[in-house]
XYZ file of C-alpha atoms in Angstrom:
585
model
C 122.190 60.453 109.447
C 120.587 58.713 106.470
C 122.526 58.100 103.259
C 120.822 60.820 101.210
C 121.436 63.481 103.852
C 125.051 62.359 104.243
C 125.548 62.708 100.462
C 124.114 66.228 100.459
C 126.337 67.292 103.358
C 129.467 65.795 101.765
C 128.743 67.455 98.434
C 128.142 70.821 100.101
C 131.374 70.612 102.093
C 133.280 69.902 98.876
C 131.867 73.030 97.225
C 131.666 75.487 100.138
C 134.371 78.186 99.770
C 133.934 79.519 103.310
C 136.035 77.959 106.081
C 133.731 79.387 108.749
C 130.679 77.808 107.153
C 132.442 74.470 106.669
C 133.539 74.441 110.286
C 129.979 75.087 111.471
C 128.673 72.285 109.274
C 131.390 69.839 110.364
C 130.540 70.634 114.007
C 126.920 69.623 113.387
C 128.081 66.370 111.786
C 130.478 65.628 114.653
C 127.732 66.286 117.190
C 125.323 64.004 115.336
C 122.781 66.817 115.212
C 120.586 65.287 112.541
C 117.719 67.654 113.319
C 119.826 70.734 112.544
C 121.305 69.063 109.462
C 117.867 68.151 108.144
C 116.762 71.760 108.644
C 119.844 73.060 106.788
C 119.382 70.640 103.878
C 115.600 70.210 103.879
C 115.172 72.335 100.762
C 116.570 75.539 99.342
C 115.901 79.196 100.121
C 113.279 80.070 97.547
C 114.112 82.806 95.061
C 111.091 85.053 94.596
C 110.191 88.583 93.587
C 112.109 89.916 96.605
C 115.132 87.715 95.810
C 116.264 85.517 98.686
C 116.447 86.177 102.409
C 117.250 83.909 105.319
C 119.318 83.207 108.409
C 123.071 83.142 107.832
C 124.298 79.573 108.130
C 125.508 76.523 106.180
C 123.501 74.521 103.681
C 121.033 75.497 100.966
C 118.472 76.691 103.544
C 120.916 79.283 104.925
C 122.437 82.480 103.600
C 126.089 81.724 102.887
C 128.818 82.271 100.307
C 128.099 79.138 98.283
C 124.408 79.979 98.041
C 125.279 83.523 96.939
C 127.656 82.204 94.260
C 125.053 79.756 92.954
C 122.401 82.480 92.939
C 124.716 84.826 91.045
C 125.557 82.183 88.449
C 121.851 81.493 87.951
C 121.037 85.194 87.659
C 123.837 85.663 85.132
C 122.605 82.754 83.001
C 119.077 84.155 82.999
C 120.213 87.665 82.079
C 122.309 86.314 79.228
C 119.302 84.403 77.879
C 116.857 87.294 78.250
C 118.863 90.394 77.277
C 121.048 90.377 74.189
C 123.477 93.024 75.456
C 123.345 92.061 79.152
C 127.091 91.435 79.498
C 128.060 94.798 78.018
C 125.515 96.682 80.124
C 126.418 94.669 83.175
C 125.197 94.947 86.756
C 125.365 97.371 89.665
C 126.023 95.701 93.033
C 125.753 97.265 96.487
C 125.652 96.011 100.062
C 124.556 97.101 103.526
C 126.374 97.063 106.874
C 125.589 93.528 108.019
C 128.544 91.333 108.897
C 128.498 89.134 105.787
C 127.174 91.630 103.268
C 130.515 92.831 101.892
C 131.899 89.349 101.229
C 128.590 88.205 99.692
C 128.633 91.206 97.337
C 132.239 90.586 96.329
C 131.470 86.894 95.719
C 128.592 87.868 93.420
C 130.877 90.277 91.559
C 133.577 87.635 90.999
C 131.087 85.057 89.687
C 129.450 87.495 87.288
C 132.806 88.897 86.139
C 133.896 85.341 85.308
C 130.761 84.997 83.165
C 131.797 88.038 81.135
C 129.540 90.664 82.714
C 130.682 94.207 83.380
C 130.224 94.701 87.110
C 130.090 97.987 89.024
C 130.465 97.294 92.753
C 130.097 99.966 95.399
C 133.403 100.591 97.165
C 131.673 100.751 100.550
C 128.252 100.268 102.104
C 125.397 101.863 100.195
C 121.732 102.615 100.842
C 119.493 100.326 98.831
C 117.879 103.217 96.871
C 121.283 104.143 95.435
C 121.578 100.762 93.731
C 118.133 101.173 92.166
C 119.251 104.651 91.065
C 122.484 103.198 89.672
C 120.710 100.643 87.491
C 118.920 103.408 85.586
C 121.852 105.833 85.696
C 124.237 103.342 84.066
C 121.520 101.687 81.934
C 122.592 98.401 83.497
C 120.949 95.071 82.767
C 120.252 94.451 86.461
C 121.183 95.352 90.009
C 121.894 93.414 93.188
C 121.725 94.610 96.784
C 123.001 92.374 99.554
C 120.732 93.354 102.436
C 118.207 91.983 104.882
C 116.673 95.426 105.345
C 115.109 95.618 108.824
C 115.289 91.907 109.697
C 117.075 90.734 112.889
C 120.901 90.516 112.922
C 121.070 86.818 112.038
C 119.479 87.424 108.615
C 120.865 88.473 105.274
C 119.465 88.640 101.764
C 120.040 89.148 98.043
C 117.691 91.549 96.264
C 117.504 91.899 92.472
C 116.483 94.812 90.257
C 115.629 94.364 86.593
C 116.884 96.645 83.816
C 114.026 99.108 84.433
C 115.390 99.847 87.920
C 112.424 98.222 89.669
C 112.311 95.007 91.670
C 111.691 91.904 89.581
C 108.188 90.552 89.052
C 106.919 87.364 87.389
C 107.960 85.685 85.190
C 111.529 86.772 85.956
C 111.489 85.364 89.497
C 110.599 81.858 88.315
C 113.019 82.082 85.416
C 115.911 83.081 87.656
C 114.981 80.378 90.201
C 115.134 77.697 87.509
C 118.579 78.907 86.396
C 119.800 78.874 90.004
C 118.693 75.251 90.382
C 120.759 74.345 87.312
C 123.775 76.336 88.509
C 123.709 74.495 91.846
C 124.599 71.283 89.999
C 127.400 72.723 87.860
C 130.922 73.950 88.427
C 130.615 77.591 89.344
C 132.428 80.297 87.351
C 134.949 82.332 89.312
C 137.409 85.095 88.514
C 139.595 86.448 91.339
C 138.966 90.107 92.035
C 142.399 91.416 90.923
C 142.060 89.595 87.606
C 138.531 90.890 87.080
C 139.757 94.456 87.679
C 142.747 93.917 85.375
C 140.509 92.682 82.551
C 138.163 95.635 82.961
C 135.203 93.520 84.014
C 135.052 94.821 87.581
C 135.131 98.454 88.673
C 134.347 100.118 91.965
C 131.807 102.880 92.437
C 133.528 105.538 94.485
C 132.279 108.733 96.099
C 131.582 110.327 92.705
C 128.737 107.829 92.185
C 127.202 108.719 95.552
C 127.532 112.367 94.540
C 125.542 111.696 91.365
C 122.592 110.564 93.464
C 123.013 113.575 95.732
C 123.106 115.965 92.763
C 120.053 114.302 91.231
C 118.141 115.020 94.442
C 119.571 118.547 94.558
C 118.218 119.289 91.080
C 114.809 117.645 91.549
C 112.024 120.275 91.507
C 109.905 117.912 93.609
C 112.526 117.775 96.356
C 113.805 121.342 96.046
C 110.678 123.313 95.131
C 111.248 126.930 94.187
C 109.854 129.703 96.337
C 109.601 127.811 99.625
C 110.592 129.632 102.799
C 114.222 129.172 103.780
C 113.330 130.476 107.233
C 111.094 127.468 107.808
C 113.923 125.121 106.862
C 116.455 126.908 109.022
C 114.128 126.835 112.045
C 112.899 123.247 111.725
C 114.533 120.851 114.187
C 115.020 117.278 112.965
C 116.329 114.409 115.057
C 117.493 111.488 112.924
C 118.606 107.902 113.364
C 120.100 105.517 110.842
C 119.250 102.654 113.228
C 122.770 101.202 112.940
C 122.372 101.187 109.161
C 123.872 102.903 106.146
C 121.646 105.948 105.660
C 123.269 108.649 107.800
C 125.896 110.208 105.478
C 123.519 110.714 102.568
C 120.429 111.531 104.632
C 122.292 114.208 106.570
C 123.926 115.600 103.425
C 120.726 116.083 101.416
C 119.032 117.756 104.381
C 121.957 120.187 104.700
C 121.836 120.823 100.948
C 118.210 121.883 101.319
C 118.989 124.350 104.110
C 118.055 122.276 107.163
C 120.715 123.316 109.670
C 119.167 121.865 112.839
C 119.692 118.160 112.176
C 120.696 116.016 115.140
C 121.803 112.414 114.564
C 121.609 109.824 117.318
C 125.332 109.194 117.752
C 124.917 105.723 119.257
C 122.972 104.546 116.194
C 124.685 106.518 113.411
C 127.372 104.071 112.230
C 126.665 100.711 110.567
C 126.710 97.849 113.051
C 125.420 94.431 112.090
C 124.739 93.587 115.734
C 122.155 96.399 116.052
C 123.119 96.694 119.734
C 120.650 99.362 120.905
C 117.433 97.929 119.421
C 115.719 94.600 119.936
C 114.557 94.602 116.316
C 115.967 97.113 113.749
C 112.553 97.956 112.350
C 111.167 101.441 113.115
C 107.651 99.965 113.242
C 108.559 97.825 116.263
C 107.771 99.078 119.788
C 110.812 100.776 121.330
C 112.810 101.073 118.105
C 112.228 104.847 117.923
C 112.894 105.531 121.612
C 116.401 106.940 121.193
C 115.551 109.289 118.331
C 112.467 110.541 120.167
C 114.647 111.188 123.214
C 117.099 113.074 120.976
C 114.256 115.135 119.507
C 112.910 115.966 122.966
C 116.365 116.899 124.227
C 116.982 119.249 121.269
C 113.426 120.579 121.025
C 113.082 119.237 117.474
C 109.696 119.038 115.778
C 110.451 115.782 113.941
C 112.002 112.510 115.114
C 112.932 110.646 111.928
C 114.354 107.219 111.144
C 115.534 105.206 108.209
C 115.624 101.450 108.500
C 119.104 99.868 108.210
C 119.250 99.906 104.384
C 117.529 103.323 104.215
C 114.699 102.408 101.878
C 112.025 103.042 104.534
C 111.201 106.222 106.443
C 109.461 106.564 109.798
C 108.766 109.563 111.998
C 107.237 110.826 115.195
C 106.018 114.423 115.466
C 105.962 116.711 118.482
C 102.517 117.464 119.867
C 101.238 120.580 121.623
C 101.968 119.041 125.037
C 105.611 118.459 124.098
C 105.261 114.705 123.684
C 105.812 112.833 120.442
C 103.463 110.586 118.525
C 104.260 108.314 115.605
C 102.612 108.889 112.272
C 101.386 105.728 110.601
C 102.585 104.886 107.120
C 99.140 105.761 105.795
C 99.150 109.155 107.512
C 102.611 109.987 106.182
C 101.614 108.813 102.717
C 98.466 110.939 102.712
C 100.327 114.050 103.851
C 103.059 113.598 101.243
C 100.523 112.961 98.496
C 98.529 116.080 99.373
C 101.680 118.203 99.643
C 103.038 117.073 96.273
C 99.728 117.446 94.437
C 99.077 120.874 95.958
C 102.479 122.020 94.659
C 102.240 120.317 91.261
C 103.260 122.677 88.453
C 104.197 120.199 85.751
C 102.392 119.406 82.525
C 99.748 116.720 82.323
C 97.775 114.842 84.939
C 100.048 113.475 87.683
C 99.938 109.793 88.612
C 99.898 108.584 92.237
C 99.391 105.117 93.670
C 99.369 102.789 96.638
C 98.659 99.152 97.449
C 95.441 97.302 98.240
C 96.221 97.248 101.978
C 97.051 100.963 102.132
C 94.499 103.660 102.887
C 91.927 104.696 100.301
C 92.495 108.282 101.459
C 95.137 108.626 98.735
C 92.467 108.152 96.062
C 90.220 110.792 97.643
C 93.140 113.223 97.685
C 93.948 112.439 94.050
C 90.339 113.033 93.020
C 90.341 116.378 94.851
C 93.263 117.591 92.717
C 92.127 115.924 89.484
C 95.054 113.491 89.532
C 95.041 109.857 88.369
C 95.448 107.197 91.042
C 96.051 103.467 90.847
C 96.165 100.471 93.190
C 98.368 97.374 93.096
C 99.033 94.252 95.093
C 101.196 94.625 98.183
C 104.837 95.431 97.503
C 106.885 98.084 95.768
C 107.685 95.688 92.949
C 104.054 96.052 91.861
C 103.811 99.775 92.602
C 106.823 100.674 90.483
C 106.353 98.283 87.580
C 102.730 99.392 87.281
C 103.752 103.052 87.473
C 106.120 102.530 84.552
C 103.363 100.877 82.538
C 100.904 103.709 83.250
C 103.278 106.660 82.950
C 103.094 108.757 79.783
C 104.177 112.324 78.929
C 100.561 113.355 79.579
C 100.429 111.336 82.811
C 103.778 111.664 84.616
C 104.425 109.591 87.701
C 104.551 111.671 90.890
C 104.263 109.558 94.043
C 103.518 106.125 95.480
C 103.551 104.569 98.916
C 102.652 101.493 100.927
C 101.557 101.458 104.540
C 104.715 99.611 105.666
C 106.684 102.911 105.619
C 107.736 102.807 101.963
C 107.512 105.940 99.777
C 108.885 107.136 96.463
C 108.793 110.709 95.166
C 109.104 111.148 91.407
C 111.015 108.830 89.076
C 114.520 109.368 90.416
C 114.412 105.898 91.993
C 111.970 103.183 90.925
C 111.745 101.731 94.417
C 110.983 102.998 97.890
C 113.533 105.566 99.015
C 113.685 106.588 102.660
C 116.256 109.331 102.036
C 114.307 111.360 99.482
C 111.022 110.697 101.327
C 112.508 112.144 104.506
C 113.666 115.252 102.630
C 110.222 115.687 101.071
C 108.515 115.434 104.454
C 110.989 117.881 105.955
C 110.056 120.357 103.186
C 106.386 119.859 104.053
C 107.005 120.441 107.767
C 109.173 123.503 107.084
C 106.452 125.095 104.979
C 103.924 124.494 107.744
C 106.302 125.962 110.321
C 106.803 129.099 108.216
C 102.999 129.478 108.101
C 102.703 129.100 111.856
C 101.151 125.625 111.611
C 102.241 122.054 112.257
C 101.863 118.537 110.899
C 98.872 117.739 113.113
C 96.973 120.738 111.754
C 97.707 119.601 108.204
C 96.467 116.098 108.975
C 93.303 117.490 110.547
C 92.633 119.553 107.402
C 92.809 116.381 105.328
C 90.374 114.603 107.622
C 87.923 117.489 107.654
C 88.012 117.630 103.873
C 87.801 113.900 103.125
C 86.566 112.259 106.346
C 88.403 110.648 109.246
C 90.284 107.558 108.024
C 91.145 105.072 110.769
C 93.371 102.122 109.876
C 94.512 99.069 111.778
C 96.428 95.900 110.957
C 95.898 92.717 112.983
C 97.381 89.222 112.739
C 94.946 86.654 114.092
C 96.090 83.231 115.260
C 93.270 80.704 115.015
C 92.715 77.300 116.566
C 94.690 74.270 115.434
C 91.549 72.611 114.108
C 90.405 75.624 112.138
C 89.749 74.877 108.453
C 91.458 76.726 105.616
C 90.238 80.264 106.271
C 90.279 81.392 102.663
C 88.265 78.398 101.515
C 85.842 78.779 104.453
C 85.214 82.457 103.695
C 84.649 81.725 100.017
C 82.128 79.000 100.871
C 80.475 81.175 103.535
C 80.666 84.766 102.256
C 79.510 87.167 104.975
C 76.612 89.480 104.247
C 77.492 91.774 107.135
C 80.417 92.450 109.489
C 79.925 94.250 112.812
C 76.341 95.109 111.783
C 77.600 96.751 108.601
C 76.274 95.365 105.299
C 78.781 93.933 102.817
C 78.080 96.035 99.728
C 80.758 94.352 97.631
C 83.398 91.657 98.002
C 86.540 91.164 95.970
C 88.250 87.805 95.547
C 91.709 88.411 94.145
C 92.353 84.690 93.848
C 89.601 84.429 91.235
C 89.802 88.105 90.150
C 86.088 88.784 90.620
C 84.268 91.618 92.364
C 80.695 90.767 93.374
C 78.207 93.420 94.504
C 75.344 92.818 96.926
C 72.853 93.134 94.050
C 74.586 90.326 92.146
C 76.552 92.411 89.643
C 80.062 91.170 88.909
C 83.246 92.793 87.606
C 86.628 91.445 86.554
C 89.543 92.677 88.685
C 92.568 93.812 86.672
C 95.309 92.654 89.043
C 97.577 89.604 89.241
C 95.920 86.768 91.133
C 96.603 86.636 94.877
C 94.961 84.888 97.822
C 93.289 88.016 99.195
C 89.657 88.774 100.088
C 88.355 92.337 100.357
C 84.994 93.293 101.870
C 83.546 96.770 101.298
C 81.092 97.672 104.045
C 78.319 100.245 104.202
C 77.211 102.384 107.118
C 75.881 101.005 110.354
C 72.679 102.338 111.917
C 74.740 104.073 114.610
C 77.111 105.807 112.144
C 75.241 106.991 109.041
C 77.497 108.250 106.284
C 80.370 106.031 107.371
C 81.962 103.171 105.439
C 84.524 100.479 106.130
C 86.788 97.949 104.463
C 88.138 94.636 105.685
C 90.977 92.867 103.878
C 91.822 89.267 104.710
C 95.032 87.565 103.661
C 94.562 83.945 104.737
C 97.281 81.368 105.145
C 96.724 78.007 103.502
C 99.452 76.361 105.594
C 98.709 77.484 109.147
C 95.697 78.676 111.159
C 96.569 82.340 110.866
C 95.296 85.307 108.910
C 96.465 88.886 108.446
C 93.706 91.465 108.390
C 93.718 95.121 107.384
C 90.857 97.324 108.537
C 89.840 100.789 107.370
C 87.010 102.891 108.759
C 85.900 106.187 107.186
C 83.791 108.575 109.241
C 82.380 111.964 108.238
C 83.797 114.835 110.282
C 80.866 116.708 111.798
C 81.130 120.485 111.904
C 82.388 121.692 115.248
C 83.582 118.315 116.536
C 87.024 118.479 118.136
C 89.702 116.401 116.485
C 90.487 114.567 119.723
C 86.828 113.628 120.138
C 86.608 112.409 116.539
C 89.701 110.269 117.011
C 88.344 108.739 120.212
C 85.106 107.862 118.438
C 87.024 106.449 115.486
C 89.240 104.326 117.728
C 86.228 102.939 119.600
C 84.408 102.084 116.366
C 87.553 100.485 114.958
C 87.918 98.317 118.056
C 84.302 97.203 117.610
C 84.896 96.451 113.915
C 87.954 94.334 114.670
C 86.180 92.473 117.472
C 83.085 91.938 115.336
C 85.094 90.597 112.434
C 87.167 88.259 114.585
C 83.999 86.923 116.192
C 82.634 86.043 112.753
C 85.566 83.771 111.889
C 85.613 80.033 112.558
C 87.626 78.842 115.536
């Protein structure tokens, strides 16, 4: 071990409050495992707009108690500098069911209490949306959720909400990161929990707080619309899994409140368990993750098989088909159905506002135009969706709905972040209405496609050769004029914020800069009236790109839905293959 590394390790051991972490670090030193030590001390987990997230372990590159205390001290210093009344308004802190989440949350509370902040800490595990709700409910200066969402068991994280109840965006991320770096070199503030409670700086959010969220949902006209059939709700079967997370008590309660009596939870996955023993990866998008809830739905004859991810901010579902089998809805399909349902039932004043991200389906914008609503698009991530919604919302243009294709949805302004609990209730209302009318979800989706065209979406990560040049730079130097025999009618470069049309016209793009390329494609000779879109997110550090494809086909009169889908899938496969073939290797 070189001298500099030895100094870092010694300094960390002197500051680390966790005996378990110190023991793990001392074992690496005793074993002479310089490679592991260099990995643990080769930098610091970067604080960004999603906070910090990493594998639990010692050193500044791991999630551990010392890192959490330093992060909390840095966050507190930044809040104090930015918001005059931050200490009085304080923070709301919650945590999920992972093994270290409770102690990390309590550590954050004790650091911030020592700095003079009023801290409200949930008394037990809480869904992430409840913390976002709590920030606005208490008019707090900020919120913290200790969660790694749907990451594997070895991960944990620290997510921050700003005073507006939305996830932080620049410049706050950089400002907080700078304060954390300073805090890491100072003596950390600390007030033992009993003393913090005694001085009135720390209080615990009990069941009455959780009830406030429940009552807010109960009184939301968007989530409890008047005049809907109670028979449909009583007859709709819903299988549900919390996926070893924290969503079950609240998700089940709000469904019962709305009159859904046939709700069947997967018992083996209902209680929080940081080991996630029945799934390889606690993400409902992963193959196999929904198997148990689909089995439960089949066993009970339920129409819907629903899931929240472990911190309950995402919502996934599979729907029973006419043959009795179940098929997953994509995030884009769920988002389109929810958007259409909410706009078709809109009775408020003004022009409602709906939005999604650049990698989500453009079908949302067609639906919005059909109802005369206003739609908007942001960069990927709910931090952008919600902060932009707040900027655009006015009394004449109230926010209604937003989603991203990665299973995140928000309905109304109850929570300024994705909320898998309220989204599930909203979709259940949609399905119940269809059931009362003698229809189903697949019929509703087909109606959307026949009205707006068949939208086919696919996401592909492409690993390229080791000698491949920087893909983003290569594509900018060699802009394609066609992809899969479809002409490029316009290309957007979000890094330089320019949109260039095939005829040479240019427009400025009103989004934050990001290394993303978007190609808008016209029809091919074989599919007149169709259009397509290819989005490329290149990596500047490895030969890999993430691509998002969308194909829009007109629905010919009389064509069967199954035939249209087969054609769409075949054309999508050709588009993906054609695009991949055009890239350097």
